[in-house]
CSV table of C-alpha atoms in Angstrom, one decimal:
chain,number,residue,atom,x,y,z
N,6,MET,CA,-17.8,-135.2,5.8
N,7,SER,CA,-14.4,-133.7,5.2
N,8,GLU,CA,-13.3,-133.0,1.6
N,9,ARG,CA,-11.5,-136.0,0.2
N,10,ARG,CA,-8.4,-135.5,-2.0
N,11,PRO,CA,-8.6,-136.4,-5.7
N,12,SER,CA,-6.3,-139.4,-6.5
N,13,PRO,CA,-5.7,-141.8,-9.3
N,14,ALA,CA,-6.5,-144.5,-6.8
N,15,ALA,CA,-10.1,-144.9,-7.9
N,16,LYS,CA,-9.4,-144.8,-11.6
N,17,ASN,CA,-8.7,-148.3,-12.6
N,18,SER,CA,-9.5,-151.8,-11.5
N,19,GLY,CA,-8.6,-155.1,-12.9
N,20,ASN,CA,-8.6,-158.7,-12.2
N,21,GLY,CA,-5.9,-161.1,-11.2
N,22,ARG,CA,-3.4,-163.4,-12.7
N,23,ASN,CA,-2.7,-167.1,-12.6
N,24,GLY,CA,0.8,-168.5,-12.0
N,25,ARG,CA,2.2,-170.5,-14.8
N,26,GLY,CA,3.9,-173.6,-13.5
N,27,GLY,CA,4.1,-172.1,-10.1
N,28,ARG,CA,5.8,-168.9,-11.4
N,29,ARG,CA,5.4,-165.9,-9.2
N,30,SER,CA,3.8,-162.8,-10.7
N,31,VAL,CA,5.6,-159.6,-11.4
N,32,TRP,CA,3.7,-158.1,-8.5
N,33,ARG,CA,4.8,-160.7,-6.0
N,34,ARG,CA,8.4,-160.5,-7.3
N,35,ALA,CA,8.3,-156.8,-6.5
N,36,LEU,CA,7.5,-157.5,-2.9
N,37,PRO,CA,10.0,-158.6,-0.2
N,38,ALA,CA,10.8,-162.3,-0.7
N,39,GLU,CA,11.2,-162.9,3.0
N,40,HIS,CA,7.6,-162.2,3.6
N,41,ASP,CA,6.2,-164.3,0.7
N,42,ASP,CA,5.7,-167.4,2.8
N,43,THR,CA,2.2,-167.5,4.3
N,44,ALA,CA,2.6,-170.7,6.2
N,45,GLY,CA,1.5,-170.5,9.8
N,46,ARG,CA,-0.3,-167.2,9.4
N,47,PRO,CA,-3.8,-166.7,10.9
N,48,GLU,CA,-6.9,-167.2,8.8
N,49,PRO,CA,-8.4,-164.2,7.0
N,50,GLY,CA,-11.0,-163.6,9.7
N,51,SER,CA,-8.7,-163.8,12.7
N,52,ALA,CA,-7.4,-160.8,14.5
N,53,PRO,CA,-3.6,-160.3,14.5
N,54,VAL,CA,-1.9,-161.2,17.8
N,55,GLY,CA,-1.5,-158.3,20.1
N,56,GLU,CA,-4.2,-156.2,18.5
N,57,SER,CA,-7.7,-155.5,19.8
N,58,THR,CA,-10.5,-157.7,18.6
N,59,ALA,CA,-12.8,-155.9,16.1
N,60,PRO,CA,-16.5,-156.5,15.7
N,61,PRO,CA,-17.3,-159.8,14.0
N,62,SER,CA,-17.8,-158.5,10.5
N,63,ILE,CA,-14.8,-156.3,10.5
N,64,VAL,CA,-11.8,-158.4,9.7
N,65,GLU,CA,-9.3,-155.5,10.0
N,66,ALA,CA,-9.3,-151.8,9.5
N,67,ALA,CA,-6.1,-149.7,9.2
N,68,LEU,CA,-5.1,-146.1,8.4
N,69,TYR,CA,-2.0,-145.5,6.2
N,70,GLN,CA,0.0,-142.4,5.4
N,71,ASP,CA,2.9,-142.5,2.9
N,72,GLY,CA,2.7,-146.2,2.7
N,73,VAL,CA,3.0,-146.8,6.5
N,74,ARG,CA,0.3,-147.9,8.9
N,75,VAL,CA,-0.3,-145.1,11.4
N,76,SER,CA,-3.4,-146.4,13.1
N,77,THR,CA,-5.5,-149.5,13.7
N,78,PRO,CA,-9.0,-148.5,14.5
N,79,THR,CA,-11.4,-151.1,15.9
N,80,THR,CA,-14.7,-149.6,14.8
N,81,LEU,CA,-16.1,-147.9,11.7
N,82,ALA,CA,-16.8,-144.7,13.5
N,83,GLU,CA,-13.2,-144.5,14.8
N,84,THR,CA,-12.0,-145.2,11.2
N,85,TYR,CA,-14.0,-142.3,9.9
N,86,ARG,CA,-12.8,-139.9,12.5
N,87,GLU,CA,-9.1,-140.7,12.2
N,88,LEU,CA,-9.3,-140.6,8.4
N,89,ARG,CA,-10.8,-137.0,8.6
N,90,ASP,CA,-8.0,-136.0,10.9
N,91,THR,CA,-5.2,-137.5,8.8
N,92,PRO,CA,-4.0,-135.4,5.9
N,93,SER,CA,-3.3,-137.5,2.8
N,94,GLY,CA,-4.3,-140.6,4.7
N,95,MET,CA,-5.8,-143.8,3.2
N,96,ALA,CA,-8.2,-146.1,5.0
N,97,TRP,CA,-8.2,-149.8,4.2
N,98,ILE,CA,-11.3,-151.6,5.7
N,99,GLY,CA,-11.8,-155.3,5.4
N,100,LEU,CA,-15.2,-156.8,6.1
N,101,ALA,CA,-16.5,-160.3,6.0
N,102,ARG,CA,-20.3,-160.7,5.4
N,103,PRO,CA,-21.1,-157.3,6.9
N,104,THR,CA,-24.6,-156.3,8.1
N,105,SER,CA,-26.8,-154.0,6.1
N,106,ASP,CA,-26.3,-151.3,8.8
N,107,GLU,CA,-22.6,-151.4,8.4
N,108,LEU,CA,-22.8,-151.1,4.6
N,109,LEU,CA,-25.2,-148.2,4.9
N,110,SER,CA,-22.8,-146.5,7.3
N,111,LEU,CA,-20.0,-146.9,4.8
N,112,ALA,CA,-22.2,-145.7,2.0
N,113,ALA,CA,-23.1,-142.5,4.0
N,114,GLU,CA,-19.5,-141.8,4.9
N,115,PHE,CA,-17.8,-142.5,1.6
N,116,ASP,CA,-20.7,-141.6,-0.7
N,117,LEU,CA,-21.0,-145.1,-2.2
N,118,HIS,CA,-23.6,-145.6,-4.9
N,119,PRO,CA,-26.8,-147.3,-3.8
N,120,LEU,CA,-26.7,-149.8,-6.6
N,121,ALA,CA,-23.2,-150.9,-5.6
N,122,VAL,CA,-24.2,-151.1,-2.0
N,123,GLU,CA,-27.2,-153.2,-2.9
N,124,ASP,CA,-25.0,-155.6,-4.9
N,125,ALA,CA,-22.6,-155.9,-2.0
N,126,MET,CA,-25.5,-156.8,0.4
N,127,GLU,CA,-27.0,-159.5,-1.8
N,128,ALA,CA,-23.8,-160.9,-3.3
N,129,HIS,CA,-24.2,-163.6,-6.0
N,130,GLN,CA,-22.9,-161.1,-8.6
N,131,ARG,CA,-21.0,-161.8,-11.8
N,132,PRO,CA,-17.4,-160.5,-12.0
N,133,LYS,CA,-17.6,-156.9,-13.1
N,134,LEU,CA,-16.1,-153.4,-12.8
N,135,GLU,CA,-18.3,-150.3,-12.6
N,136,ARG,CA,-17.4,-146.6,-12.0
N,137,TYR,CA,-19.6,-144.4,-9.9
N,138,GLY,CA,-18.1,-140.9,-10.0
N,139,ASP,CA,-14.6,-141.2,-8.4
N,140,THR,CA,-15.3,-144.6,-6.9
N,141,LEU,CA,-14.8,-147.9,-8.5
N,142,PHE,CA,-16.9,-151.0,-7.6
N,143,VAL,CA,-15.2,-154.3,-8.5
N,144,VAL,CA,-16.7,-157.8,-8.1
N,145,LEU,CA,-14.4,-160.7,-8.2
N,146,ARG,CA,-14.9,-164.5,-7.9
N,147,ALA,CA,-12.1,-166.1,-5.9
N,148,ALA,CA,-11.5,-169.9,-6.1
N,149,ARG,CA,-9.7,-172.5,-4.1
N,150,TYR,CA,-9.1,-176.2,-4.6
N,151,LEU,CA,-10.2,-178.5,-1.8
N,152,ASP,CA,-8.0,-181.6,-1.7
N,153,ALA,CA,-10.1,-183.9,0.5
N,154,PRO,CA,-13.4,-183.8,-1.6
N,155,GLU,CA,-11.5,-182.9,-4.8
N,156,GLU,CA,-13.7,-180.0,-5.7
N,157,VAL,CA,-13.5,-176.3,-6.3
N,158,ASP,CA,-14.9,-173.8,-3.8
N,159,PHE,CA,-15.9,-170.4,-5.1
N,160,ALA,CA,-16.2,-167.2,-3.0
N,161,GLU,CA,-17.2,-163.7,-3.9
N,162,LEU,CA,-15.3,-160.5,-3.2
N,163,HIS,CA,-16.5,-156.9,-3.6
N,164,VAL,CA,-14.1,-154.0,-3.6
N,165,PHE,CA,-14.9,-150.3,-3.3
N,166,VAL,CA,-11.9,-148.1,-4.3
N,167,GLY,CA,-12.1,-144.3,-3.8
N,168,PRO,CA,-9.7,-141.4,-3.6
N,169,ASP,CA,-8.6,-142.2,-0.1
N,170,PHE,CA,-10.2,-145.5,0.9
N,171,VAL,CA,-10.4,-149.2,0.0
N,172,ILE,CA,-13.2,-151.3,1.3
N,173,THR,CA,-13.3,-155.1,0.8
N,174,VAL,CA,-16.4,-157.1,1.4
N,175,ARG,CA,-15.8,-160.8,1.4
N,176,HIS,CA,-18.5,-163.5,1.0
N,177,GLY,CA,-16.6,-166.7,1.5
N,178,ALA,CA,-13.3,-168.0,2.8
N,179,ALA,CA,-11.1,-166.9,-0.2
N,180,PRO,CA,-8.9,-165.0,-0.8
N,181,ASP,CA,-6.6,-164.5,2.1
N,182,LEU,CA,-6.6,-160.7,2.2
N,183,SER,CA,-4.7,-160.5,5.4
N,184,ALA,CA,-1.7,-161.9,3.5
N,185,VAL,CA,-2.2,-159.2,0.8
N,186,ARG,CA,-2.2,-156.5,3.5
N,187,ARG,CA,1.0,-157.9,5.1
N,188,ARG,CA,2.8,-158.0,1.8
N,189,MET,CA,1.7,-154.4,1.0
N,190,GLU,CA,2.8,-153.2,4.4
N,191,ASP,CA,6.2,-154.8,3.9
N,192,SER,CA,6.5,-152.8,0.7
N,193,PRO,CA,5.7,-149.2,1.6
N,194,ASP,CA,7.0,-147.9,-1.8
N,195,LEU,CA,4.1,-149.7,-3.4
N,196,LEU,CA,1.6,-149.0,-0.7
N,197,LYS,CA,2.1,-145.3,-0.9
N,198,LEU,CA,0.9,-145.3,-4.5
N,199,GLY,CA,-2.6,-145.3,-2.9
N,200,PRO,CA,-5.8,-147.2,-3.2
N,201,GLU,CA,-5.0,-148.1,-6.8
N,202,ALA,CA,-2.0,-150.1,-5.7
N,203,VAL,CA,-4.1,-151.9,-3.1
N,204,LEU,CA,-6.6,-152.8,-5.7
N,205,TYR,CA,-4.0,-154.3,-8.0
N,206,ALA,CA,-2.6,-156.3,-5.2
N,207,ILE,CA,-6.0,-157.7,-4.4
N,208,LEU,CA,-6.5,-158.6,-8.1
N,209,ASP,CA,-3.2,-160.3,-8.2
N,210,ALA,CA,-3.9,-162.3,-5.1
N,211,VAL,CA,-7.3,-163.5,-6.5
N,212,VAL,CA,-5.7,-164.7,-9.7
N,213,ASP,CA,-2.8,-166.2,-7.8
N,214,GLY,CA,-5.4,-168.4,-6.1
N,215,TYR,CA,-6.4,-169.8,-9.5
N,216,ALA,CA,-3.0,-171.5,-9.9
N,217,PRO,CA,-3.6,-174.4,-7.4
N,218,VAL,CA,-7.1,-174.7,-8.8
N,219,VAL,CA,-5.8,-175.2,-12.3
N,220,GLU,CA,-3.3,-177.8,-11.1
N,221,GLY,CA,-5.9,-179.6,-9.0
N,222,VAL,CA,-8.3,-179.8,-12.0
N,223,GLN,CA,-5.6,-181.0,-14.3
N,224,ASN,CA,-4.9,-183.9,-11.9
N,225,ASP,CA,-8.6,-184.6,-11.7
N,226,ILE,CA,-8.8,-184.8,-15.5
N,227,ASP,CA,-5.8,-187.2,-15.6
N,228,GLU,CA,-7.5,-189.4,-13.0
N,229,ILE,CA,-10.8,-189.3,-14.9
N,230,GLU,CA,-9.1,-190.4,-18.1
N,231,THR,CA,-7.6,-193.4,-16.3
N,232,GLU,CA,-11.0,-194.3,-14.8
N,233,VAL,CA,-12.7,-194.0,-18.1
N,234,PHE,CA,-10.5,-196.6,-19.8
N,235,ARG,CA,-10.6,-198.8,-16.7
N,236,GLY,CA,-14.4,-198.9,-17.0
N,237,ASP,CA,-15.2,-197.3,-13.6
N,238,PRO,CA,-19.0,-197.0,-13.5
N,239,SER,CA,-19.0,-193.9,-11.3
N,240,VAL,CA,-16.8,-191.8,-13.6
N,241,SER,CA,-19.7,-190.3,-15.5
N,242,ARG,CA,-20.9,-188.6,-12.4
N,243,ARG,CA,-17.5,-187.3,-11.7
N,244,ILE,CA,-17.1,-185.9,-15.2
N,245,TYR,CA,-20.5,-184.1,-14.9
N,246,GLU,CA,-19.6,-182.6,-11.5
N,247,LEU,CA,-16.2,-181.4,-12.7
N,248,SER,CA,-17.8,-179.9,-15.9
N,249,ARG,CA,-20.2,-177.9,-13.8
N,250,GLU,CA,-17.3,-176.6,-11.7
N,251,MET,CA,-15.5,-175.6,-14.9
N,252,VAL,CA,-18.6,-173.6,-16.0
N,253,GLU,CA,-18.4,-171.7,-12.7
N,254,PHE,CA,-14.7,-171.3,-13.2
N,255,GLN,CA,-15.3,-169.8,-16.7
N,256,ARG,CA,-17.8,-167.4,-15.2
N,257,ALA,CA,-15.2,-166.3,-12.7
N,258,THR,CA,-12.3,-165.8,-15.1
N,259,ARG,CA,-13.6,-165.0,-18.6
N,260,PRO,CA,-15.0,-161.5,-17.6
N,261,LEU,CA,-11.6,-160.5,-16.2
N,262,VAL,CA,-10.0,-160.4,-19.6
N,263,GLY,CA,-12.3,-157.7,-20.8
N,264,MET,CA,-12.2,-155.8,-17.5
N,265,LEU,CA,-8.4,-155.7,-17.5
N,266,HIS,CA,-8.1,-154.6,-21.1
N,267,GLY,CA,-10.6,-151.9,-20.4
N,268,LEU,CA,-8.4,-150.7,-17.5
N,269,MET,CA,-5.4,-150.7,-19.7
N,270,ALA,CA,-7.2,-148.6,-22.2
N,271,GLY,CA,-7.7,-145.9,-19.5
N,272,PHE,CA,-4.0,-145.7,-18.4
N,273,THR,CA,-3.5,-142.3,-20.2
N,274,LYS,CA,-6.8,-140.8,-19.3
N,275,TYR,CA,-6.5,-141.5,-15.5
N,276,GLU,CA,-2.7,-141.0,-15.4
N,277,THR,CA,-2.0,-144.4,-13.9
N,278,ASP,CA,1.4,-144.9,-12.4
N,279,GLU,CA,3.8,-146.6,-14.9
N,280,GLU,CA,4.9,-149.2,-12.3
N,281,LEU,CA,1.2,-150.1,-11.8
N,282,GLN,CA,0.7,-150.3,-15.5
N,283,ARG,CA,3.4,-153.0,-15.8
N,284,TYR,CA,1.8,-154.9,-12.9
N,285,LEU,CA,-1.6,-154.7,-14.5
N,286,ARG,CA,-0.3,-155.9,-17.9
N,287,ASP,CA,1.3,-158.9,-16.2
N,288,VAL,CA,-2.0,-159.6,-14.4
N,289,ALA,CA,-3.8,-159.4,-17.7
N,290,ASP,CA,-1.4,-161.9,-19.3
N,291,HIS,CA,-2.0,-164.4,-16.6
N,292,VAL,CA,-5.7,-164.0,-16.7
N,293,THR,CA,-5.7,-164.7,-20.4
N,294,HIS,CA,-3.6,-167.8,-19.8
N,295,ILE,CA,-6.0,-169.0,-17.1
N,296,SER,CA,-9.0,-168.4,-19.2
N,297,GLU,CA,-7.5,-170.4,-22.1
N,298,ARG,CA,-6.7,-173.2,-19.7
N,299,VAL,CA,-10.2,-173.3,-18.3
N,300,ASP,CA,-11.6,-173.3,-21.9
N,301,GLY,CA,-9.3,-176.2,-22.6
N,302,PHE,CA,-10.5,-178.1,-19.6
N,303,ARG,CA,-14.1,-177.8,-20.6
N,304,GLN,CA,-13.3,-179.0,-24.1
N,305,ALA,CA,-11.3,-181.9,-22.7
N,306,LEU,CA,-14.1,-182.9,-20.4
N,307,THR,CA,-16.6,-182.8,-23.2
N,308,GLU,CA,-14.4,-185.1,-25.3
N,309,ILE,CA,-13.8,-187.4,-22.3
N,310,LEU,CA,-17.6,-187.6,-21.7
N,311,THR,CA,-18.0,-188.5,-25.4
N,312,VAL,CA,-15.3,-191.2,-25.2
N,313,ASN,CA,-16.8,-192.5,-22.0
N,314,ALA,CA,-20.3,-192.7,-23.6
N,315,THR,CA,-18.8,-194.6,-26.6
N,316,LEU,CA,-17.0,-197.0,-24.3
N,317,VAL,CA,-20.1,-197.6,-22.3
N,318,THR,CA,-22.1,-198.2,-25.5
N,319,GLN,CA,-19.5,-200.7,-26.7
N,320,GLN,CA,-19.5,-202.5,-23.4
N,321,GLN,CA,-23.3,-202.7,-23.4
N,322,ASN,CA,-23.2,-204.0,-27.0
N,323,ALA,CA,-20.7,-206.6,-26.0
N,324,GLU,CA,-22.8,-207.7,-23.1
N,325,MET,CA,-25.9,-207.8,-25.3
N,326,ARG,CA,-24.0,-209.9,-27.8
N,327,ALA,CA,-22.9,-212.3,-25.1
N,328,LEU,CA,-26.4,-212.6,-23.9
N,329,ALA,CA,-27.7,-213.2,-27.4
N,330,GLU,CA,-25.0,-215.9,-28.0
N,331,ALA,CA,-25.9,-217.5,-24.7
N,332,GLY,CA,-29.6,-217.4,-25.6
N,333,PHE,CA,-28.8,-218.9,-29.0
N,334,GLU,CA,-26.9,-221.8,-27.4
N,335,GLN,CA,-29.7,-222.3,-24.9
N,336,ASN,CA,-32.2,-222.5,-27.8
N,337,GLU,CA,-30.0,-225.1,-29.6
N,338,GLU,CA,-29.9,-227.2,-26.4
N,339,ILE,CA,-33.6,-226.9,-26.0
N,340,LYS,CA,-34.3,-228.0,-29.6
N,341,LYS,CA,-32.1,-231.1,-29.0
N,342,ILE,CA,-33.9,-231.9,-25.8
N,343,SER,CA,-37.3,-231.4,-27.3
N,344,SER,CA,-36.4,-233.6,-30.3
N,345,TRP,CA,-35.3,-236.5,-28.2
N,346,ALA,CA,-38.3,-236.0,-26.0
N,347,ALA,CA,-40.5,-236.3,-29.1
N,348,ILE,CA,-38.7,-239.4,-30.3
N,349,LEU,CA,-39.0,-241.1,-27.0
N,350,PHE,CA,-42.6,-240.1,-26.6
N,351,ALA,CA,-43.6,-242.2,-29.8
N,352,PRO,CA,-42.8,-245.7,-28.3
N,353,THR,CA,-44.2,-244.6,-25.0
N,354,LEU,CA,-47.5,-243.7,-26.7
N,355,VAL,CA,-47.7,-247.0,-28.6
N,356,GLY,CA,-46.8,-249.0,-25.5
N,357,THR,CA,-49.3,-247.1,-23.4
N,358,ILE,CA,-52.1,-247.8,-25.9
N,359,TYR,CA,-51.5,-251.5,-26.1
N,360,GLY,CA,-51.0,-251.6,-22.3
N,361,MET,CA,-54.6,-250.8,-21.7
N,362,ASN,CA,-56.8,-253.6,-20.2
N,363,PHE,CA,-59.6,-253.7,-22.7
N,364,ARG,CA,-61.0,-257.0,-23.9
N,365,GLU,CA,-62.0,-255.9,-27.3
N,366,MET,CA,-58.7,-254.9,-28.9
N,367,PRO,CA,-58.1,-256.7,-32.2
N,368,GLU,CA,-54.4,-256.6,-32.1
N,369,LEU,CA,-54.1,-258.3,-28.7
N,370,HIS,CA,-55.1,-261.7,-30.1
N,371,TRP,CA,-53.3,-261.2,-33.4
N,372,GLY,CA,-50.2,-263.3,-34.0
N,373,PHE,CA,-48.3,-260.5,-35.5
N,374,GLY,CA,-49.5,-258.0,-32.9
N,375,TYR,CA,-46.2,-257.7,-30.9
N,376,PRO,CA,-43.9,-257.4,-34.0
N,377,PHE,CA,-46.4,-254.9,-35.4
N,378,ALA,CA,-46.2,-252.7,-32.2
N,379,ILE,CA,-42.4,-252.9,-32.1
N,380,GLY,CA,-42.1,-252.1,-35.8
N,381,LEU,CA,-44.6,-249.2,-35.4
N,382,MET,CA,-42.4,-247.8,-32.6
N,383,GLY,CA,-39.3,-248.1,-34.7
N,384,VAL,CA,-40.8,-246.5,-37.7
N,385,VAL,CA,-42.2,-243.5,-35.8
N,386,CYS,CA,-38.9,-243.0,-34.0
N,387,ALA,CA,-36.8,-243.3,-37.1
N,388,SER,CA,-39.1,-240.9,-39.0
N,389,LEU,CA,-38.9,-238.3,-36.2
N,390,TYR,CA,-35.1,-238.7,-36.1
N,391,VAL,CA,-34.8,-238.1,-39.8
N,392,ILE,CA,-37.1,-235.0,-39.7
N,393,PHE,CA,-35.3,-233.4,-36.8
N,394,LYS,CA,-31.9,-234.2,-38.3
N,395,ARG,CA,-32.8,-232.5,-41.5
N,396,ARG,CA,-33.8,-229.4,-39.6
N,397,ASP,CA,-30.5,-229.4,-37.6
N,398,TRP,CA,-32.3,-229.9,-34.4
N,399,LEU,CA,-30.1,-232.9,-33.6
């Protein structure tokens, strides 16, 4: 392997920024405005029109010199060879879910640390920044908001930054690194600052992707608040799912604050370009803002969940009270019915007794037998009526 030049490119790394109210970052304002619109551009994994198609895991590889693309190799071997033959050149290799053989090939060529390569193979890493000699290894968690299902999709991005190379390993659809590459190529003064400038552009793009996520989540929370006070029974599940997404969002953004402040602390030691220092400070400001917004979202969802639980409890109590009142009214009606049934049962009993066809019944041949039976019926009914009335059954 040819000797690689020392460069400040692998000195620092940081994590992106979030737009405030749609405001463009300092980094993007420094790039040509006419190239800022990404509408109609190919997806990150598609090959540019007119260029040869690379192997499936290689999204795009390019060789730069003084901020200008000088070659577009189609294989890793071709990239290695041309980089060795290009003085002061820089290779930018983009991979999407590469194979272990490809990562091992890159590790052998660029002397990547085995632990970093292992992390890139397995993915599912927390956001972090680690230095191995003159190479930086950065793990980022990109995010995008999906409108149709109203949920947040997270992807993982690994970046190796060395003296004369940048290697991106993407596990997921976000971010659109092809747009980052085009913006950098349209601004050669920034690109010629080397791998460090590419890293900051990637960080900026990742954090820029947080802006629509924040807006989407804010809209979801507004809708949830409406559903809570409307009594939608499915809102609890939606609150829980969004809370889980905010936990993931926190895990993606919170570590970036410490990473960027650590990078800023090394500006003097690694002689970071002053222009890049300004960009990194801007990225750090937006990351802090994003992290605070996400923390606020989690707190708001917790409070909404509490309010929803309170409203559900109140609704249940009201329903139980209504059931209790209905049961009380039914009991009152049953007592009235039972009381009248008992009153009417008394004459029926007397009449039934004297309606039996037995010869030996003394009262049957008694002259006062009929008045006695009628009087007995009246006395029993009147007594029962008075008793039930005093007990408020009638």
